[in-house]
Amino acid sequence: MKKISRLPLITSTLAFVLAGMLVITIHELSHLVMSLSLGVPAILFPNFVVQPDQTTSWQIILTAGTGPLFSLISGLLIIWLIKDWLKGSSKTFTKLLVLWFGFLSAEVGFGYFFIAPLVAGGDTGQVLSLLNASWFVYAIIFAAGVAGFLLLLPRVLSARLSSFAHDKSSFFQLSMFPWLIGTGILLVIYTLSIAVTSISHIDAPGLIALMGVVTIGVFAPMADFNKLHAGHNKNVVFNLPVAGIVMSSLIGLFIIFILSRGIHFGL
């Protein structure tokens, strides 16, 4: 019996976890940059940004709205740009890292659109609430979110990841299983960060922010093996991603023990 290699699963899972941490952190940095550009000091946490109580409604609207739009636009741009690059000669871990980063970033944007009518505390929900948007606007935003992560992302991910696989089994090692395992790892990291935040006696909406971690990559199990694109990437070589292990560990520790205590900007 032919021995099944687990390197594709390990490589894609590590890429998913590292991409997830980078996507969430950069998403929050986009909030931070907008807040500071408006002259509003802020505190950066692993998956949320805290502004002073005297922040105006328009400052909140612009700051909150920046995150989903930045994640969505940058994610879709990356997905579009890497189509041919994935067939290049760079290392497989790097390819999967950039691929997951683009898709997870787009998912964050679509995800905030989807939950806007359901969670007023989310970025998009907060913006629409402060703008007193009509039900029609909520419906359009919700529909865009559903179309994004239920139709667009799974379909495109199928084509992209199938180029690394030769059959349905190897495809699942690159898509659904890394999502399951990777989401669990991310939940552990961000739950620990919330615990450190609480121990530090910092009052912040950590549990609400966990919703984004739970739903990240939710489109992955909806993707299916695409035979038309199977094996198109002729340069696939899976090796133990030592660099990925080191980078993921260092960033995870930074999130848990440093960023979770809050980094002050403009105060």
mmCIF file of C-alpha atoms in Angstrom:
data_model
loop_
_atom_site.group_PDB
_atom_site.id
_atom_site.type_symbol
_atom_site.label_atom_id
_atom_site.label_comp_id
_atom_site.label_asym_id
_atom_site.label_seq_id
_atom_site.Cartn_x
_atom_site.Cartn_y
_atom_site.Cartn_z
ATOM 1 C CA MET A 1 0.000 0.000 0.000
ATOM 2 C CA LYS A 2 1.292 3.418 -0.970
ATOM 3 C CA LYS A 3 2.126 5.591 2.022
ATOM 4 C CA ILE A 4 0.211 8.882 2.045
ATOM 5 C CA SER A 5 2.406 11.907 2.739
ATOM 6 C CA ARG A 6 1.097 14.361 5.327
ATOM 7 C CA LEU A 7 3.440 17.117 4.200
ATOM 8 C CA PRO A 8 0.773 18.825 2.041
ATOM 9 C CA LEU A 9 -1.538 18.936 5.084
ATOM 10 C CA ILE A 10 1.199 20.236 7.389
ATOM 11 C CA THR A 11 2.380 22.812 4.862
ATOM 12 C CA SER A 12 -1.089 24.153 4.057
ATOM 13 C CA THR A 13 -2.136 24.209 7.732
ATOM 14 C CA LEU A 14 0.922 26.214 8.748
ATOM 15 C CA ALA A 15 0.351 28.564 5.820
ATOM 16 C CA PHE A 16 -3.292 28.965 6.892
ATOM 17 C CA VAL A 17 -2.387 29.743 10.520
ATOM 18 C CA LEU A 18 0.370 32.200 9.635
ATOM 19 C CA ALA A 19 -1.783 33.884 6.987
ATOM 20 C CA GLY A 20 -4.682 34.085 9.439
ATOM 21 C CA MET A 21 -2.599 35.871 12.071
ATOM 22 C CA LEU A 22 -1.167 38.259 9.484
ATOM 23 C CA VAL A 23 -4.586 39.007 7.972
ATOM 24 C CA ILE A 24 -6.178 39.756 11.344
ATOM 25 C CA THR A 25 -3.246 41.897 12.504
ATOM 26 C CA ILE A 26 -3.034 43.889 9.263
ATOM 27 C CA HIS A 27 -6.812 44.363 9.304
ATOM 28 C CA GLU A 28 -6.525 45.947 12.752
ATOM 29 C CA LEU A 29 -3.543 48.009 11.621
ATOM 30 C CA SER A 30 -5.722 49.494 8.873
ATOM 31 C CA HIS A 31 -8.170 50.620 11.589
ATOM 32 C CA LEU A 32 -5.270 52.049 13.568
ATOM 33 C CA VAL A 33 -3.800 53.978 10.629
ATOM 34 C CA MET A 34 -7.172 55.536 9.820
ATOM 35 C CA SER A 35 -7.772 56.459 13.454
ATOM 36 C CA LEU A 36 -4.361 58.134 13.752
ATOM 37 C CA SER A 37 -4.838 59.932 10.420
ATOM 38 C CA LEU A 38 -8.019 61.458 11.882
ATOM 39 C CA GLY A 39 -6.089 62.650 14.917
ATOM 40 C CA VAL A 40 -7.655 60.053 17.211
ATOM 41 C CA PRO A 41 -5.310 58.107 19.529
ATOM 42 C CA ALA A 42 -5.920 54.378 19.767
ATOM 43 C CA ILE A 43 -4.803 51.177 21.421
ATOM 44 C CA LEU A 44 -3.965 48.221 19.192
ATOM 45 C CA PHE A 45 -4.950 44.733 20.408
ATOM 46 C CA PRO A 46 -4.686 41.386 18.568
ATOM 47 C CA ASN A 47 -8.139 41.604 16.959
ATOM 48 C CA PHE A 48 -9.613 44.980 17.851
ATOM 49 C CA VAL A 49 -8.684 48.641 18.237
ATOM 50 C CA VAL A 50 -9.896 50.768 21.148
ATOM 51 C CA GLN A 51 -10.530 54.510 20.732
ATOM 52 C CA PRO A 52 -11.255 57.142 23.420
ATOM 53 C CA ASP A 53 -14.836 57.684 24.590
ATOM 54 C CA GLN A 54 -14.882 61.205 23.103
ATOM 55 C CA THR A 55 -14.353 59.908 19.563
ATOM 56 C CA THR A 56 -17.022 61.368 17.267
ATOM 57 C CA SER A 57 -19.501 59.315 15.269
ATOM 58 C CA TRP A 58 -17.876 60.207 11.950
ATOM 59 C CA GLN A 59 -14.441 59.290 13.249
ATOM 60 C CA ILE A 60 -15.828 55.932 14.353
ATOM 61 C CA ILE A 61 -17.562 55.416 11.006
ATOM 62 C CA LEU A 62 -14.410 56.105 9.002
ATOM 63 C CA THR A 63 -12.211 54.010 11.292
ATOM 64 C CA ALA A 64 -14.585 51.045 11.466
ATOM 65 C CA GLY A 65 -15.352 51.112 7.744
ATOM 66 C CA THR A 66 -11.691 51.088 6.745
ATOM 67 C CA GLY A 67 -11.003 47.561 7.989
ATOM 68 C CA PRO A 68 -13.509 45.523 5.937
ATOM 69 C CA LEU A 69 -12.926 47.557 2.779
ATOM 70 C CA PHE A 70 -9.140 47.305 3.084
ATOM 71 C CA SER A 71 -9.270 43.553 3.715
ATOM 72 C CA LEU A 72 -11.723 42.930 0.890
ATOM 73 C CA ILE A 73 -9.965 45.031 -1.749
ATOM 74 C CA SER A 74 -6.439 43.866 -0.875
ATOM 75 C CA GLY A 75 -7.580 40.227 -0.704
ATOM 76 C CA LEU A 76 -9.330 40.269 -4.076
ATOM 77 C CA LEU A 77 -6.366 42.063 -5.631
ATOM 78 C CA ILE A 78 -3.945 39.413 -4.366
ATOM 79 C CA ILE A 79 -6.203 36.589 -5.573
ATOM 80 C CA TRP A 80 -6.263 38.141 -9.029
ATOM 81 C CA LEU A 81 -2.528 38.863 -9.189
ATOM 82 C CA ILE A 82 -1.225 35.454 -8.048
ATOM 83 C CA LYS A 83 -2.952 33.319 -10.674
ATOM 84 C CA ASP A 84 0.127 32.968 -12.877
ATOM 85 C CA TRP A 85 2.639 33.431 -10.050
ATOM 86 C CA LEU A 86 1.406 30.227 -8.391
ATOM 87 C CA LYS A 87 2.845 28.303 -11.331
ATOM 88 C CA GLY A 88 6.303 29.780 -10.772
ATOM 89 C CA SER A 89 9.357 28.270 -9.165
ATOM 90 C CA SER A 90 9.045 29.728 -5.655
ATOM 91 C CA LYS A 91 8.703 27.385 -2.702
ATOM 92 C CA THR A 92 5.348 25.718 -2.155
ATOM 93 C CA PHE A 93 4.961 27.056 1.405
ATOM 94 C CA THR A 94 5.405 30.616 0.133
ATOM 95 C CA LYS A 95 2.806 30.044 -2.570
ATOM 96 C CA LEU A 96 0.270 28.615 -0.128
ATOM 97 C CA LEU A 97 0.973 31.387 2.394
ATOM 98 C CA VAL A 98 0.252 34.128 -0.159
ATOM 99 C CA LEU A 99 -2.757 32.196 -1.478
ATOM 100 C CA TRP A 100 -4.311 31.773 1.965
ATOM 101 C CA PHE A 101 -3.486 35.386 2.839
ATOM 102 C CA GLY A 102 -5.385 36.679 -0.177
ATOM 103 C CA PHE A 103 -8.409 34.452 0.349
ATOM 104 C CA LEU A 104 -8.614 34.964 4.118
ATOM 105 C CA SER A 105 -8.293 38.716 3.709
ATOM 106 C CA ALA A 106 -11.165 38.734 1.211
ATOM 107 C CA GLU A 107 -13.161 36.517 3.582
ATOM 108 C CA VAL A 108 -12.756 39.047 6.387
ATOM 109 C CA GLY A 109 -14.282 41.716 4.149
ATOM 110 C CA PHE A 110 -17.128 39.533 2.899
ATOM 111 C CA GLY A 111 -17.657 38.185 6.424
ATOM 112 C CA TYR A 112 -18.223 41.636 7.877
ATOM 113 C CA PHE A 113 -20.720 42.343 5.096
ATOM 114 C CA PHE A 114 -22.559 39.107 5.891
ATOM 115 C CA ILE A 115 -22.862 39.710 9.647
ATOM 116 C CA ALA A 116 -23.744 43.426 9.317
ATOM 117 C CA PRO A 117 -27.508 42.893 9.859
ATOM 118 C CA LEU A 118 -26.841 40.396 12.654
ATOM 119 C CA VAL A 119 -24.086 41.973 14.755
ATOM 120 C CA ALA A 120 -24.269 45.719 15.332
ATOM 121 C CA GLY A 121 -20.907 45.608 17.100
ATOM 122 C CA GLY A 122 -19.077 44.391 13.993
ATOM 123 C CA ASP A 123 -17.215 46.849 11.786
ATOM 124 C CA THR A 124 -19.790 47.087 8.986
ATOM 125 C CA GLY A 125 -22.729 46.719 11.352
ATOM 126 C CA GLN A 126 -21.402 49.594 13.444
ATOM 127 C CA VAL A 127 -21.026 51.798 10.370
ATOM 128 C CA LEU A 128 -24.555 51.083 9.098
ATOM 129 C CA SER A 129 -26.012 51.577 12.560
ATOM 130 C CA LEU A 130 -24.361 54.982 13.010
ATOM 131 C CA LEU A 131 -25.495 56.001 9.519
ATOM 132 C CA ASN A 132 -29.061 54.885 10.300
ATOM 133 C CA ALA A 133 -29.035 52.886 7.090
ATOM 134 C CA SER A 134 -32.319 51.540 5.722
ATOM 135 C CA TRP A 135 -33.196 47.846 5.567
ATOM 136 C CA PHE A 136 -32.531 47.975 1.816
ATOM 137 C CA VAL A 137 -28.885 48.938 2.375
ATOM 138 C CA TYR A 138 -28.537 46.161 4.958
ATOM 139 C CA ALA A 139 -30.002 43.716 2.434
ATOM 140 C CA ILE A 140 -27.539 44.728 -0.290
ATOM 141 C CA ILE A 141 -24.556 44.459 2.060
ATOM 142 C CA PHE A 142 -25.763 41.085 3.327
ATOM 143 C CA ALA A 143 -26.271 39.782 -0.232
ATOM 144 C CA ALA A 144 -22.761 40.890 -1.210
ATOM 145 C CA GLY A 145 -21.323 39.031 1.763
ATOM 146 C CA VAL A 146 -23.239 35.838 0.960
ATOM 147 C CA ALA A 147 -22.268 35.957 -2.716
ATOM 148 C CA GLY A 148 -18.644 36.524 -1.764
ATOM 149 C CA PHE A 149 -17.924 33.706 0.628
ATOM 150 C CA LEU A 150 -20.577 31.209 -0.516
ATOM 151 C CA LEU A 151 -20.135 31.519 -4.288
ATOM 152 C CA LEU A 152 -17.046 33.473 -5.357
ATOM 153 C CA LEU A 153 -14.345 32.412 -2.898
ATOM 154 C CA PRO A 154 -15.086 28.636 -2.896
ATOM 155 C CA ARG A 155 -15.217 28.579 -6.699
ATOM 156 C CA VAL A 156 -11.936 30.421 -7.184
ATOM 157 C CA LEU A 157 -10.209 28.551 -4.341
ATOM 158 C CA SER A 158 -11.125 25.263 -6.027
ATOM 159 C CA ALA A 159 -9.217 26.255 -9.143
ATOM 160 C CA ARG A 160 -6.222 27.680 -7.275
ATOM 161 C CA LEU A 161 -5.703 24.795 -4.836
ATOM 162 C CA SER A 162 -6.501 22.067 -7.367
ATOM 163 C CA SER A 163 -3.364 23.061 -9.249
ATOM 164 C CA PHE A 164 -1.397 21.743 -6.246
ATOM 165 C CA ALA A 165 -3.368 18.464 -6.037
ATOM 166 C CA HIS A 166 -3.697 15.346 -8.174
ATOM 167 C CA ASP A 167 -6.923 13.939 -6.714
ATOM 168 C CA LYS A 168 -9.753 14.743 -4.305
ATOM 169 C CA SER A 169 -7.927 13.273 -1.309
ATOM 170 C CA SER A 170 -4.842 15.449 -1.771
ATOM 171 C CA PHE A 171 -7.111 18.447 -2.388
ATOM 172 C CA PHE A 172 -8.768 17.991 1.011
ATOM 173 C CA GLN A 173 -5.297 17.909 2.589
ATOM 174 C CA LEU A 174 -4.771 21.377 1.199
ATOM 175 C CA SER A 175 -8.201 22.913 1.827
ATOM 176 C CA MET A 176 -10.775 21.528 4.271
ATOM 177 C CA PHE A 177 -8.456 19.859 6.793
ATOM 178 C CA PRO A 178 -6.104 22.857 7.111
ATOM 179 C CA TRP A 179 -9.195 25.021 7.668
ATOM 180 C CA LEU A 180 -10.453 22.734 10.448
ATOM 181 C CA ILE A 181 -7.095 22.366 12.181
ATOM 182 C CA GLY A 182 -5.927 25.913 11.460
ATOM 183 C CA THR A 183 -9.104 27.507 12.814
ATOM 184 C CA GLY A 184 -8.692 25.490 16.008
ATOM 185 C CA ILE A 185 -5.112 26.692 16.399
ATOM 186 C CA LEU A 186 -6.122 30.311 15.768
ATOM 187 C CA LEU A 187 -8.896 30.025 18.343
ATOM 188 C CA VAL A 188 -6.390 28.801 20.927
ATOM 189 C CA ILE A 189 -4.000 31.663 20.150
ATOM 190 C CA TYR A 190 -6.647 34.383 20.303
ATOM 191 C CA THR A 191 -8.420 32.899 23.320
ATOM 192 C CA LEU A 192 -5.108 32.936 25.186
ATOM 193 C CA SER A 193 -4.574 36.538 24.079
ATOM 194 C CA ILE A 194 -7.972 37.484 25.507
ATOM 195 C CA ALA A 195 -7.049 35.755 28.765
ATOM 196 C CA VAL A 196 -3.859 37.823 28.989
ATOM 197 C CA THR A 197 -5.864 40.972 28.214
ATOM 198 C CA SER A 198 -8.282 40.135 31.040
ATOM 199 C CA ILE A 199 -5.472 39.340 33.488
ATOM 200 C CA SER A 200 -3.965 42.731 32.646
ATOM 201 C CA HIS A 201 -7.292 44.281 33.796
ATOM 202 C CA ILE A 202 -7.967 45.802 30.397
ATOM 203 C CA ASP A 203 -11.622 46.312 29.528
ATOM 204 C CA ALA A 204 -11.908 45.400 25.845
ATOM 205 C CA PRO A 205 -14.465 43.568 23.649
ATOM 206 C CA GLY A 206 -12.366 40.454 23.208
ATOM 207 C CA LEU A 207 -15.104 37.817 23.096
ATOM 208 C CA ILE A 208 -17.008 39.669 20.373
ATOM 209 C CA ALA A 209 -13.817 39.915 18.341
ATOM 210 C CA LEU A 210 -13.426 36.119 18.485
ATOM 211 C CA MET A 211 -16.306 35.821 16.027
ATOM 212 C CA GLY A 212 -13.982 36.906 13.242
ATOM 213 C CA VAL A 213 -11.539 34.148 14.141
ATOM 214 C CA VAL A 214 -14.289 31.517 14.216
ATOM 215 C CA THR A 215 -15.546 32.380 10.733
ATOM 216 C CA ILE A 216 -12.221 32.997 9.009
ATOM 217 C CA GLY A 217 -11.794 30.635 6.090
ATOM 218 C CA VAL A 218 -15.362 29.333 6.352
ATOM 219 C CA PHE A 219 -15.494 29.168 2.545
ATOM 220 C CA ALA A 220 -12.752 26.498 2.427
ATOM 221 C CA PRO A 221 -14.930 23.401 3.109
ATOM 222 C CA MET A 222 -17.283 24.565 0.353
ATOM 223 C CA ALA A 223 -14.504 24.355 -2.232
ATOM 224 C CA ASP A 224 -14.294 21.135 -4.223
ATOM 225 C CA PHE A 225 -11.644 19.438 -6.319
ATOM 226 C CA ASN A 226 -11.498 20.850 -9.838
ATOM 227 C CA LYS A 227 -10.275 18.221 -12.312
ATOM 228 C CA LEU A 228 -9.752 20.798 -15.042
ATOM 229 C CA HIS A 229 -7.043 22.499 -12.971
ATOM 230 C CA ALA A 230 -5.603 19.397 -11.294
ATOM 231 C CA GLY A 231 -1.825 19.217 -11.374
ATOM 232 C CA HIS A 232 -1.387 22.357 -13.478
ATOM 233 C CA ASN A 233 1.344 23.499 -11.112
ATOM 234 C CA LYS A 234 4.310 21.405 -12.218
ATOM 235 C CA ASN A 235 6.663 22.788 -9.573
ATOM 236 C CA VAL A 236 4.946 21.462 -6.457
ATOM 237 C CA VAL A 237 7.442 20.093 -3.933
ATOM 238 C CA PHE A 238 6.349 19.673 -0.323
ATOM 239 C CA ASN A 239 9.069 19.893 2.315
ATOM 240 C CA LEU A 240 8.777 20.386 6.052
ATOM 241 C CA PRO A 241 8.223 24.171 6.318
ATOM 242 C CA VAL A 242 10.696 24.902 9.120
ATOM 243 C CA ALA A 243 10.605 28.622 8.389
ATOM 244 C CA GLY A 244 6.819 28.530 8.610
ATOM 245 C CA ILE A 245 6.956 26.806 11.981
ATOM 246 C CA VAL A 246 9.401 29.390 13.358
ATOM 247 C CA MET A 247 7.494 32.393 11.960
ATOM 248 C CA SER A 248 4.115 31.111 13.177
ATOM 249 C CA SER A 249 5.494 30.433 16.653
ATOM 250 C CA LEU A 250 7.122 33.854 16.986
ATOM 251 C CA ILE A 251 4.084 35.775 15.746
ATOM 252 C CA GLY A 252 1.776 33.665 17.922
ATOM 253 C CA LEU A 253 3.873 34.429 21.003
ATOM 254 C CA PHE A 254 3.954 38.125 20.087
ATOM 255 C CA ILE A 255 0.158 38.177 19.819
ATOM 256 C CA ILE A 256 -0.388 36.342 23.107
ATOM 257 C CA PHE A 257 2.160 38.031 25.352
ATOM 258 C CA ILE A 258 2.753 41.499 23.869
ATOM 259 C CA LEU A 259 -0.041 42.647 21.574
ATOM 260 C CA SER A 260 -2.699 41.316 23.957
ATOM 261 C CA ARG A 261 -1.602 43.891 26.554
ATOM 262 C CA GLY A 262 -2.338 46.663 24.072
ATOM 263 C CA ILE A 263 0.086 48.957 22.291
ATOM 264 C CA HIS A 264 -0.729 52.660 22.673
ATOM 265 C CA PHE A 265 -0.476 55.054 19.744
ATOM 266 C CA GLY A 266 -0.917 58.811 19.960
ATOM 267 C CA LEU A 267 -1.535 58.789 23.723
#
